[in-house]
Coordinates of C-alpha atoms in Angstrom, one line a residue:
M1 CA -210.3 69.4 44.2
K2 CA -211.7 72.8 45.4
M3 CA -210.1 74.4 48.5
Q4 CA -212.8 74.7 51.2
R5 CA -213.1 76.9 54.3
T6 CA -215.4 75.5 57.0
N7 CA -216.3 76.1 60.6
L8 CA -216.8 72.4 61.2
P9 CA -214.8 70.9 64.1
I10 CA -211.5 69.4 63.1
V11 CA -211.1 65.7 63.6
P12 CA -207.6 64.5 62.5
M13 CA -207.4 61.4 60.3
Q14 CA -204.5 59.3 59.4
L15 CA -203.7 58.7 55.7
D16 CA -201.5 55.7 55.0
S17 CA -200.8 53.7 51.9
S18 CA -203.9 51.6 52.1
I19 CA -206.2 54.5 52.4
A20 CA -204.2 56.4 49.7
I21 CA -204.9 53.6 47.2
K22 CA -208.6 53.7 47.9
I23 CA -208.7 57.5 47.3
S24 CA -206.6 57.2 44.1
M25 CA -209.0 54.4 42.8
G26 CA -212.0 56.7 43.2
G27 CA -213.4 55.5 46.6
S28 CA -215.8 57.9 48.3
M29 CA -213.7 58.4 51.4
F30 CA -215.8 61.6 52.1
Q31 CA -214.2 62.5 55.4
E32 CA -210.6 62.3 54.1
R33 CA -211.4 64.2 51.0
T34 CA -213.2 66.9 53.1
L35 CA -210.1 67.4 55.3
M36 CA -207.8 67.4 52.3
G37 CA -209.8 70.3 50.8
R38 CA -210.0 72.5 53.9
S39 CA -207.9 75.6 53.8
D40 CA -208.1 76.3 57.6
V41 CA -205.9 73.3 58.7
W42 CA -202.4 72.1 58.8
H43 CA -201.5 68.6 57.6
K44 CA -198.6 66.7 59.0
V45 CA -196.5 64.7 56.6
R46 CA -194.4 62.0 58.3
I47 CA -191.4 60.4 56.5
L48 CA -190.5 57.0 57.9
K49 CA -186.8 56.7 58.6
G50 CA -186.4 60.2 57.1
T51 CA -183.3 60.9 59.2
Q52 CA -181.3 58.6 56.9
Y53 CA -181.3 61.3 54.3
D54 CA -180.7 65.1 54.4
K55 CA -183.6 67.4 54.4
E56 CA -183.2 68.7 50.9
T57 CA -183.0 65.2 49.4
V58 CA -186.3 64.2 51.1
L59 CA -188.2 67.4 50.2
K60 CA -187.0 67.5 46.6
A61 CA -188.1 63.9 46.1
I62 CA -191.6 64.6 47.4
L63 CA -191.9 67.9 45.4
N64 CA -190.9 66.1 42.3
A65 CA -193.4 63.4 42.9
I66 CA -196.3 65.8 43.1
E67 CA -195.5 68.0 40.0
P68 CA -197.1 70.1 38.7
A69 CA -199.0 70.3 42.0
E70 CA -197.2 72.4 44.7
L71 CA -196.9 72.6 48.5
V72 CA -194.8 74.6 50.9
P73 CA -193.1 72.4 53.6
V74 CA -192.9 74.1 57.0
K75 CA -191.2 73.2 60.3
Y76 CA -189.2 70.2 59.0
Q77 CA -188.1 68.2 62.1
A78 CA -186.9 64.9 63.4
I79 CA -188.7 62.5 65.8
G80 CA -186.5 59.6 66.5
E81 CA -185.6 57.9 63.2
D82 CA -188.5 59.7 61.3
T83 CA -188.9 63.2 60.0
Y84 CA -192.0 65.3 59.4
F85 CA -193.2 68.6 58.1
L86 CA -196.4 70.6 58.0
A87 CA -198.3 71.9 55.0
R88 CA -201.6 73.6 54.2
N89 CA -203.6 74.8 51.1
C90 CA -202.3 71.7 49.2
A91 CA -205.4 69.6 48.3
H92 CA -204.0 69.0 44.7
A93 CA -200.6 68.0 46.1
L94 CA -202.2 65.5 48.6
D95 CA -204.2 64.0 45.8
K96 CA -201.0 63.5 43.8
L97 CA -199.4 61.9 46.8
C98 CA -202.3 59.5 47.1
K99 CA -201.6 58.5 43.4
T100 CA -198.1 57.5 44.4
N101 CA -199.6 55.3 47.3
L102 CA -197.5 57.5 49.6
I103 CA -194.4 55.7 48.3
I104 CA -191.9 58.3 46.9
K105 CA -189.0 57.4 44.7
N106 CA -185.7 58.4 46.3
P107 CA -182.6 58.9 44.1
E108 CA -180.4 58.5 47.2
G109 CA -181.6 55.1 48.3
D110 CA -184.7 53.1 49.3
P111 CA -188.2 54.6 48.6
L112 CA -189.6 57.1 51.1
I113 CA -192.7 55.9 52.9
L114 CA -195.1 58.6 54.0
I115 CA -197.9 58.8 56.5
V116 CA -200.1 61.8 56.4
T117 CA -202.1 63.1 59.3
L118 CA -205.0 65.2 57.8
G119 CA -206.2 68.1 59.9
F120 CA -203.3 67.8 62.3
A121 CA -203.9 71.3 63.7
S122 CA -206.1 74.4 63.0
I123 CA -204.4 77.5 61.6
H124 CA -205.9 79.3 64.5
D125 CA -204.2 77.0 67.0
L126 CA -200.8 76.9 65.2
K127 CA -200.1 80.3 63.7
L128 CA -197.2 80.5 61.4
N129 CA -196.6 83.7 59.4
L130 CA -194.1 83.2 56.7
Q131 CA -194.3 86.7 55.2
P132 CA -191.8 88.3 57.6
L133 CA -189.3 85.5 57.0
L134 CA -189.5 86.0 53.2
L135 CA -189.2 89.8 53.6
A136 CA -186.2 89.5 56.0
A137 CA -184.4 87.1 53.5
L138 CA -185.0 89.5 50.6
A139 CA -183.8 92.5 52.6
K140 CA -180.6 90.7 53.6
K141 CA -179.9 89.7 50.0
Y142 CA -180.4 93.2 48.6
D143 CA -177.4 95.6 48.1
P144 CA -178.9 99.1 47.6
N145 CA -175.6 100.5 46.4
K146 CA -175.4 98.2 43.6
K147 CA -179.2 97.8 43.1
S148 CA -178.5 94.1 43.2
L149 CA -180.6 91.2 44.6
N150 CA -178.7 87.9 45.0
L151 CA -181.3 85.0 45.2
E152 CA -178.8 82.3 44.4
Q153 CA -180.0 79.0 45.9
F154 CA -182.7 81.0 47.6
H155 CA -184.2 77.9 49.4
R156 CA -181.0 77.5 51.3
D157 CA -181.1 80.8 53.1
P158 CA -179.9 79.8 56.6
D159 CA -182.5 81.8 58.6
M160 CA -185.4 81.1 56.4
S161 CA -184.8 77.4 55.7
K162 CA -185.1 76.6 59.5
T163 CA -188.8 77.2 59.2
V164 CA -189.8 76.9 55.6
Y165 CA -188.5 75.2 52.4
C166 CA -189.1 77.7 49.6
P167 CA -187.6 76.5 46.3
L168 CA -188.1 79.0 43.5
S169 CA -188.7 76.0 41.2
Q170 CA -192.2 76.0 42.5
Q171 CA -194.2 78.5 40.4
R172 CA -196.3 79.7 43.2
T173 CA -193.3 80.4 45.4
F174 CA -191.4 82.1 42.6
N175 CA -194.4 84.2 41.8
H176 CA -194.8 85.2 45.4
V177 CA -191.1 86.1 45.9
M178 CA -191.0 88.2 42.8
K179 CA -194.1 90.2 43.7
L180 CA -192.7 90.7 47.2
T181 CA -189.5 92.0 45.6
K182 CA -191.5 94.5 43.5
T183 CA -193.5 95.8 46.4
A184 CA -191.0 95.6 49.3
I185 CA -187.6 96.4 47.7
A186 CA -186.3 99.5 45.9
T187 CA -185.1 99.4 42.3
V188 CA -183.5 96.0 41.2
E189 CA -181.2 96.3 38.3
N190 CA -179.0 93.2 38.9
L191 CA -180.9 90.0 39.7
N192 CA -179.0 86.8 40.4
L193 CA -181.2 83.6 40.2
Q194 CA -178.4 81.1 39.9
K195 CA -178.9 77.4 41.0
N196 CA -182.7 77.5 41.7
E197 CA -183.7 74.7 39.2
L198 CA -185.9 77.2 37.4
F199 CA -187.7 75.9 34.2
N200 CA -190.1 78.9 33.7
L201 CA -189.4 82.7 33.9
S202 CA -193.0 84.0 33.7
P203 CA -193.0 85.2 37.4
I204 CA -190.4 87.8 36.4
E205 CA -192.8 89.2 33.8
V206 CA -195.9 88.9 36.0
S207 CA -194.2 90.7 38.9
G208 CA -193.6 93.9 36.9
L209 CA -189.9 94.2 37.7
T210 CA -189.1 96.3 34.7
S211 CA -185.9 97.7 36.0
I212 CA -183.7 94.6 35.6
K213 CA -180.8 95.1 33.3
Y214 CA -178.5 92.3 34.5
L215 CA -179.9 88.8 34.9
D216 CA -177.9 85.8 36.0
L217 CA -179.7 82.5 35.2
R218 CA -176.8 80.1 35.4
H219 CA -177.1 76.5 36.4
N220 CA -181.0 76.3 36.2
N221 CA -183.3 73.8 34.2
L222 CA -184.0 76.1 31.1
Y223 CA -184.4 73.6 28.3
N224 CA -184.9 75.9 25.3
M225 CA -184.4 79.6 24.4
E226 CA -188.2 80.2 24.1
V227 CA -188.4 80.3 28.0
L228 CA -186.8 83.7 27.7
A229 CA -190.0 85.1 26.1
P230 CA -191.0 86.9 29.4
L231 CA -187.9 89.0 29.2
K232 CA -188.9 90.6 26.0
S233 CA -190.3 93.6 27.8
L234 CA -187.2 94.2 29.8
Y235 CA -184.1 96.1 28.9
I236 CA -181.6 93.3 29.5
L237 CA -178.0 94.4 28.9
K238 CA -176.1 91.4 30.4
L239 CA -177.4 87.9 30.6
W240 CA -175.9 84.7 31.9
L241 CA -177.2 81.3 30.7
D242 CA -174.4 78.8 30.9
G243 CA -175.1 75.7 32.9
N244 CA -178.6 75.3 31.4
P245 CA -179.7 72.4 29.1
L246 CA -180.6 75.0 26.4
C247 CA -176.8 75.5 25.8
E248 CA -176.5 72.0 24.4
N249 CA -179.0 73.0 21.5
Y250 CA -176.3 75.1 19.8
S251 CA -173.1 74.0 18.0
K252 CA -171.9 77.5 17.0
P253 CA -171.6 80.6 19.1
K254 CA -173.3 82.8 16.5
Q255 CA -176.5 80.7 16.5
Y256 CA -176.5 80.8 20.4
I257 CA -176.1 84.6 20.5
E258 CA -178.6 85.3 17.8
S259 CA -181.2 83.0 19.4
A260 CA -180.8 84.8 22.8
K261 CA -181.0 88.2 21.1
K262 CA -184.4 87.4 19.8
Y263 CA -185.8 87.8 23.3
C264 CA -183.1 90.2 24.6
P265 CA -182.4 92.5 21.6
N266 CA -180.4 95.0 23.7
L267 CA -177.8 92.5 24.9
I268 CA -174.2 93.7 25.3
Q269 CA -172.9 90.7 27.1
L270 CA -174.0 87.0 27.0
D271 CA -172.3 84.6 29.5
G272 CA -169.5 87.3 30.1
V273 CA -168.8 87.6 26.4
Y274 CA -169.3 90.9 24.5
V275 CA -171.7 90.2 21.7
K276 CA -172.0 93.8 20.1
T277 CA -168.7 93.6 18.2
T278 CA -169.4 94.3 14.7
G279 CA -167.1 92.4 12.4
L280 CA -164.9 91.2 15.3
P281 CA -164.8 87.8 17.1
V282 CA -166.6 87.7 20.4
T283 CA -164.5 88.9 23.3
Y284 CA -164.4 87.1 26.6
I285 CA -164.1 89.2 29.7
R286 CA -162.9 86.1 31.7
Y287 CA -162.1 82.7 30.6
L288 CA -163.0 79.6 32.6
K289 CA -162.8 76.4 30.5
N290 CA -164.2 74.5 33.3
E291 CA -167.1 76.2 34.9
T292 CA -167.1 73.8 37.9
R293 CA -163.9 75.4 39.0
E294 CA -165.4 78.9 39.2
D295 CA -166.1 78.7 42.9
L296 CA -162.5 77.5 43.6
V297 CA -161.0 80.3 41.5
N298 CA -163.2 83.0 43.2
K299 CA -162.4 81.8 46.6
F300 CA -158.7 81.7 46.0
V301 CA -158.5 85.1 44.5
T302 CA -160.7 86.7 47.2
H303 CA -158.8 85.0 50.0
F304 CA -155.3 85.8 48.6
F305 CA -155.9 89.5 48.1
N306 CA -157.6 90.0 51.3
L307 CA -154.6 88.6 53.1
Y308 CA -152.1 90.4 50.8
D309 CA -153.8 93.8 51.6
H310 CA -153.5 93.1 55.3
G311 CA -151.1 95.3 57.3
D312 CA -148.8 92.3 57.9
R313 CA -148.1 90.1 54.9
T314 CA -146.7 87.4 57.1
I315 CA -150.3 86.4 57.4
L316 CA -149.8 84.8 54.0
R317 CA -147.7 82.1 55.7
G318 CA -149.1 78.7 54.7
L319 CA -150.4 79.7 51.3
Y320 CA -147.0 79.2 49.5
H321 CA -145.5 75.8 48.9
K322 CA -142.2 75.0 50.6
N323 CA -140.6 74.9 47.1
A324 CA -142.4 77.9 45.7
F325 CA -140.9 80.6 43.5
Y326 CA -141.9 84.2 43.4
S327 CA -140.7 87.0 40.9
M328 CA -141.9 90.5 40.0
C329 CA -141.5 92.5 36.9
S330 CA -142.3 96.1 36.2
S331 CA -142.6 98.4 33.1
I332 CA -142.3 101.5 35.1
P333 CA -139.3 103.6 33.9
P334 CA -136.8 104.3 36.6
A335 CA -137.1 108.1 36.2
V336 CA -140.9 108.0 36.7
A337 CA -140.5 105.6 39.5
H338 CA -138.1 108.1 41.4
K339 CA -140.4 111.0 40.7
R340 CA -143.6 109.1 41.9
N341 CA -141.9 107.3 44.8
L342 CA -142.4 103.9 43.3
V343 CA -138.8 102.7 43.3
Q344 CA -139.8 99.5 45.3
F345 CA -141.4 98.3 42.1
T346 CA -138.2 98.8 40.0
A347 CA -136.1 96.3 42.0
C348 CA -137.5 93.5 40.0
R349 CA -136.6 90.6 37.6
N350 CA -137.0 92.2 34.2
L351 CA -135.0 89.6 32.1
T352 CA -134.7 92.1 29.1
K353 CA -133.4 94.9 31.3
N354 CA -131.1 93.2 33.8
A355 CA -128.0 92.4 32.0
D356 CA -126.3 91.3 35.2
P357 CA -127.2 87.5 35.7
T358 CA -126.8 87.8 39.5
K359 CA -129.5 90.4 39.7
K360 CA -131.8 88.2 37.7
R361 CA -131.3 85.5 40.3
Q362 CA -131.4 87.9 43.1
H363 CA -134.9 88.9 42.4
L364 CA -136.2 85.3 42.0
Y365 CA -137.2 84.3 45.4
F366 CA -137.4 80.6 46.4
G367 CA -139.1 79.2 49.6
Q368 CA -141.8 80.6 51.7
D369 CA -139.6 82.7 54.0
N370 CA -137.7 84.4 51.2
I371 CA -141.0 85.1 49.4
L372 CA -142.7 86.7 52.4
G373 CA -139.5 88.8 52.9
G374 CA -139.7 90.0 49.4
L375 CA -143.4 90.8 49.6
K376 CA -142.9 92.7 52.8
R377 CA -140.6 95.2 51.0
L378 CA -143.4 96.3 48.7
P379 CA -145.7 99.2 49.7
R380 CA -149.0 98.5 51.5
S381 CA -151.8 98.1 49.0
Y382 CA -155.5 97.9 48.4
H383 CA -156.8 95.9 45.4
D384 CA -160.0 96.9 43.7
K385 CA -161.8 93.5 43.3
N386 CA -164.4 95.2 41.0
S387 CA -161.7 95.7 38.4
F388 CA -160.5 92.1 38.5
V389 CA -160.4 89.9 35.4
C390 CA -159.6 86.3 36.1
D391 CA -158.7 83.5 33.6
L392 CA -158.2 79.8 34.4
I393 CA -155.3 79.1 32.0
Y394 CA -154.6 75.5 32.9
D395 CA -156.3 72.7 34.9
D396 CA -155.4 69.1 35.0
G397 CA -156.8 68.3 38.5
K398 CA -153.5 68.4 40.2
C399 CA -152.2 71.7 39.1
I400 CA -154.1 74.8 38.1
V401 CA -152.8 78.2 36.7
I402 CA -154.8 81.3 37.4
S403 CA -154.2 84.8 35.8
V404 CA -155.6 87.9 37.7
G405 CA -155.4 91.4 36.4
G406 CA -156.9 94.7 37.6
L407 CA -156.2 97.9 39.6
F408 CA -154.7 98.4 43.0
K409 CA -154.0 101.4 45.1
T410 CA -150.7 102.0 47.1
M411 CA -151.4 102.9 50.6
G412 CA -148.3 105.1 51.5
N413 CA -148.2 108.9 52.3
V414 CA -149.2 109.5 48.6
S415 CA -151.6 107.0 47.2
Q416 CA -151.4 106.1 43.5
I417 CA -153.4 103.8 41.3
L418 CA -151.4 101.2 39.4
S419 CA -152.3 98.3 37.1
F420 CA -151.2 94.7 37.8
N421 CA -151.3 91.2 36.4
R422 CA -150.5 88.2 38.6
T423 CA -150.2 84.6 37.4
F424 CA -150.4 81.8 40.1
V425 CA -149.5 78.2 39.7
L426 CA -151.4 76.2 42.4
L427 CA -150.5 72.6 43.4
A428 CA -153.2 70.3 44.9
G429 CA -152.1 68.7 48.1
A430 CA -153.7 66.5 50.8
D431 CA -157.3 67.2 51.9
N432 CA -158.0 69.1 48.6
E433 CA -155.9 72.0 49.8
Y434 CA -154.0 74.1 47.2
N435 CA -150.6 75.8 47.7
I436 CA -149.0 78.5 45.5
L437 CA -146.0 76.8 43.6
N438 CA -145.2 79.8 41.5
D439 CA -146.3 83.5 41.8
Q440 CA -145.4 85.9 38.9
Y441 CA -146.2 89.5 39.5
F442 CA -146.2 92.3 37.0
V443 CA -146.9 96.0 37.7
E444 CA -147.3 98.9 35.3
L445 CA -148.7 102.4 35.1
T446 CA -152.3 102.8 34.1
I447 CA -152.9 104.2 30.5
E448 CA -154.4 107.3 32.0
E449 CA -153.6 108.6 35.5
I450 CA -156.5 107.6 37.8
P451 CA -157.2 109.7 41.0
P452 CA -156.9 107.5 44.2
S453 CA -160.2 108.8 45.4
S454 CA -161.9 106.8 42.5
I455 CA -161.3 103.6 44.4
E456 CA -162.9 103.5 47.8
T457 CA -161.0 101.6 50.3
K458 CA -163.0 99.2 52.3
I459 CA -160.8 96.7 54.2
S460 CA -162.8 94.3 56.2
Y461 CA -160.7 92.0 58.3
E462 CA -163.6 89.7 58.7
E463 CA -163.2 88.8 55.0
I464 CA -159.9 87.0 55.7
V465 CA -161.7 84.3 57.6
P466 CA -161.3 81.2 55.4
T467 CA -164.5 80.5 53.3
C468 CA -163.8 76.8 52.7
F469 CA -162.6 74.0 54.8
S470 CA -160.9 70.6 54.2
S471 CA -162.6 67.4 55.3
T472 CA -160.2 67.2 58.2
E473 CA -160.9 70.8 59.4
K474 CA -164.6 70.1 59.1
K475 CA -164.2 67.1 61.4
E476 CA -162.4 69.2 63.9
L477 CA -165.0 71.9 63.8
L478 CA -167.7 69.2 64.2
H479 CA -165.9 67.7 67.2
K480 CA -165.6 71.1 68.9
F481 CA -169.2 71.9 68.3
L482 CA -170.3 68.6 69.6
E483 CA -168.3 69.0 72.8
T484 CA -169.7 72.5 73.3
T485 CA -173.4 71.8 72.7
S486 CA -173.7 68.0 73.4
L487 CA -175.9 67.7 70.2
N488 CA -175.7 64.7 68.1
D489 CA -173.6 64.4 64.9
E490 CA -176.5 65.2 62.5
W491 CA -177.7 68.3 64.3
C492 CA -174.1 69.6 64.7
H493 CA -173.5 69.1 61.0
T494 CA -176.8 70.9 60.2
Y495 CA -175.9 74.0 62.4
L496 CA -172.3 74.3 61.0
Q497 CA -173.4 73.9 57.4
E498 CA -176.1 76.5 57.8
A499 CA -173.5 78.9 59.3
K500 CA -171.0 78.0 56.5
W501 CA -168.7 76.3 59.0
D502 CA -168.3 79.5 61.1
L503 CA -168.1 78.0 64.6
R504 CA -169.1 81.2 66.5
K505 CA -172.1 81.8 64.4
A506 CA -173.2 78.2 64.6
I507 CA -172.9 78.3 68.4
S508 CA -174.7 81.6 68.5
N509 CA -177.6 80.2 66.3
F510 CA -177.8 77.1 68.6
M511 CA -178.0 79.3 71.7
K512 CA -180.9 81.4 70.2
D513 CA -182.9 78.1 69.3
Y514 CA -182.1 76.6 72.7
K515 CA -183.4 79.7 74.6
S516 CA -186.6 79.7 72.5
T517 CA -187.0 75.9 73.2
T518 CA -187.1 75.0 69.5
V519 CA -184.4 72.3 69.8
P520 CA -186.1 68.9 70.4
A521 CA -184.8 66.5 72.9
E522 CA -183.9 64.1 70.2
A523 CA -181.2 66.5 68.9
F524 CA -178.9 65.7 71.9
S525 CA -176.6 62.9 72.1
T526 CA -177.7 60.0 74.4

């Protein structure tokens, strides 16, 4: 069906299942077909009882039903029990919807019943410019210092998703975003495309983004290695593919690596493993046997060291289990420690050096209060998270063991760079919260002396705000937000989720929307 631009007056028409059946069976339906083909109008797609399901469930079901056709849902809103969105330039998609009789399979429950108002509004009467939204989202996700663009779950950007649903799994959207990146953003060397349900990478090639060296494609829908063909012209050094169906096609690491190198011949790392090791086994930078735990490991490590580097380490209270143990070992020779003012690290539990059993017990701290007292005696520090190497050593669902190694800087009168390794045993408690049951800390000198100026100290106290909440904490936040705004449960949950459960940010976003009168009356509790 060809897209048409016409100056004819717009007469809206309703498209329900009965009319959709006539269109799909080849009925003339001249007026409906004319409206479907016009490019100067908005169509309104209504989902009966759409409020029973979350926005993404509904829109994904509709977009899956119209493949390979595409449409861009705009202004998704609720009207009573129903929800609706607007779309334009989508004649092929509307035709595909007619073939489903406007009844869409729903993996979460009963089928979704649609009613479409063709020609709902003129593009001249309802002006929506999506380009500034996309540009703002890209600018926010770009780090010029690292030349890094993070487009992980791009469609969930909290600011953009209020107006438009832009999944990169749609080729037209992916193409547009990549071309915008090329024209509006400076050099991109590190591109993160995780969790976008991608199945085709041709938009990367078409965009002309030739500067990409590090590409993260984890957890997408790439079914075979041939989809990497558009990367042949790029100088890819590091590539991440784990979490894609193509990984199941290989039984041996060597086959997997060689297959990837056909399309990325300059690869140094694949899935965090060094692959240019002639005659040696592949070397893992970090080891996470269960990739689903990666988020938990990253959040714990970031949260712990942000708190540990705080001026007052009593802020760590609550992280340690009531029956926790903590001990520290050091390989720094006493003479060197005295010379470099590092004696605090020599008062440790080195079993091979402490012949006196009382000293061995003395430096084994039991209980939260004793542990915090021991930690307070150590110099202030700043850990370089860019140097961290994390391994998930053990995980049985109830207990996990994490090893973290890297560099840190002492923050006394004379700063120094030291190397550390820390092994944490975490015990799962109620509400999916974890506490440290055992903390083993090892400190040593770096192989070569590193100048303190090489590690830039950037302590952001905002970072110590918890990044994950238990279900009980979420209920409390939901209750406070509901009391403050008088919104109903669904709208409260949406605002908090988009703000990543930051109550202040959620209230701020609500106030902006309320002042601009974009919050419908149905959003408030009755």
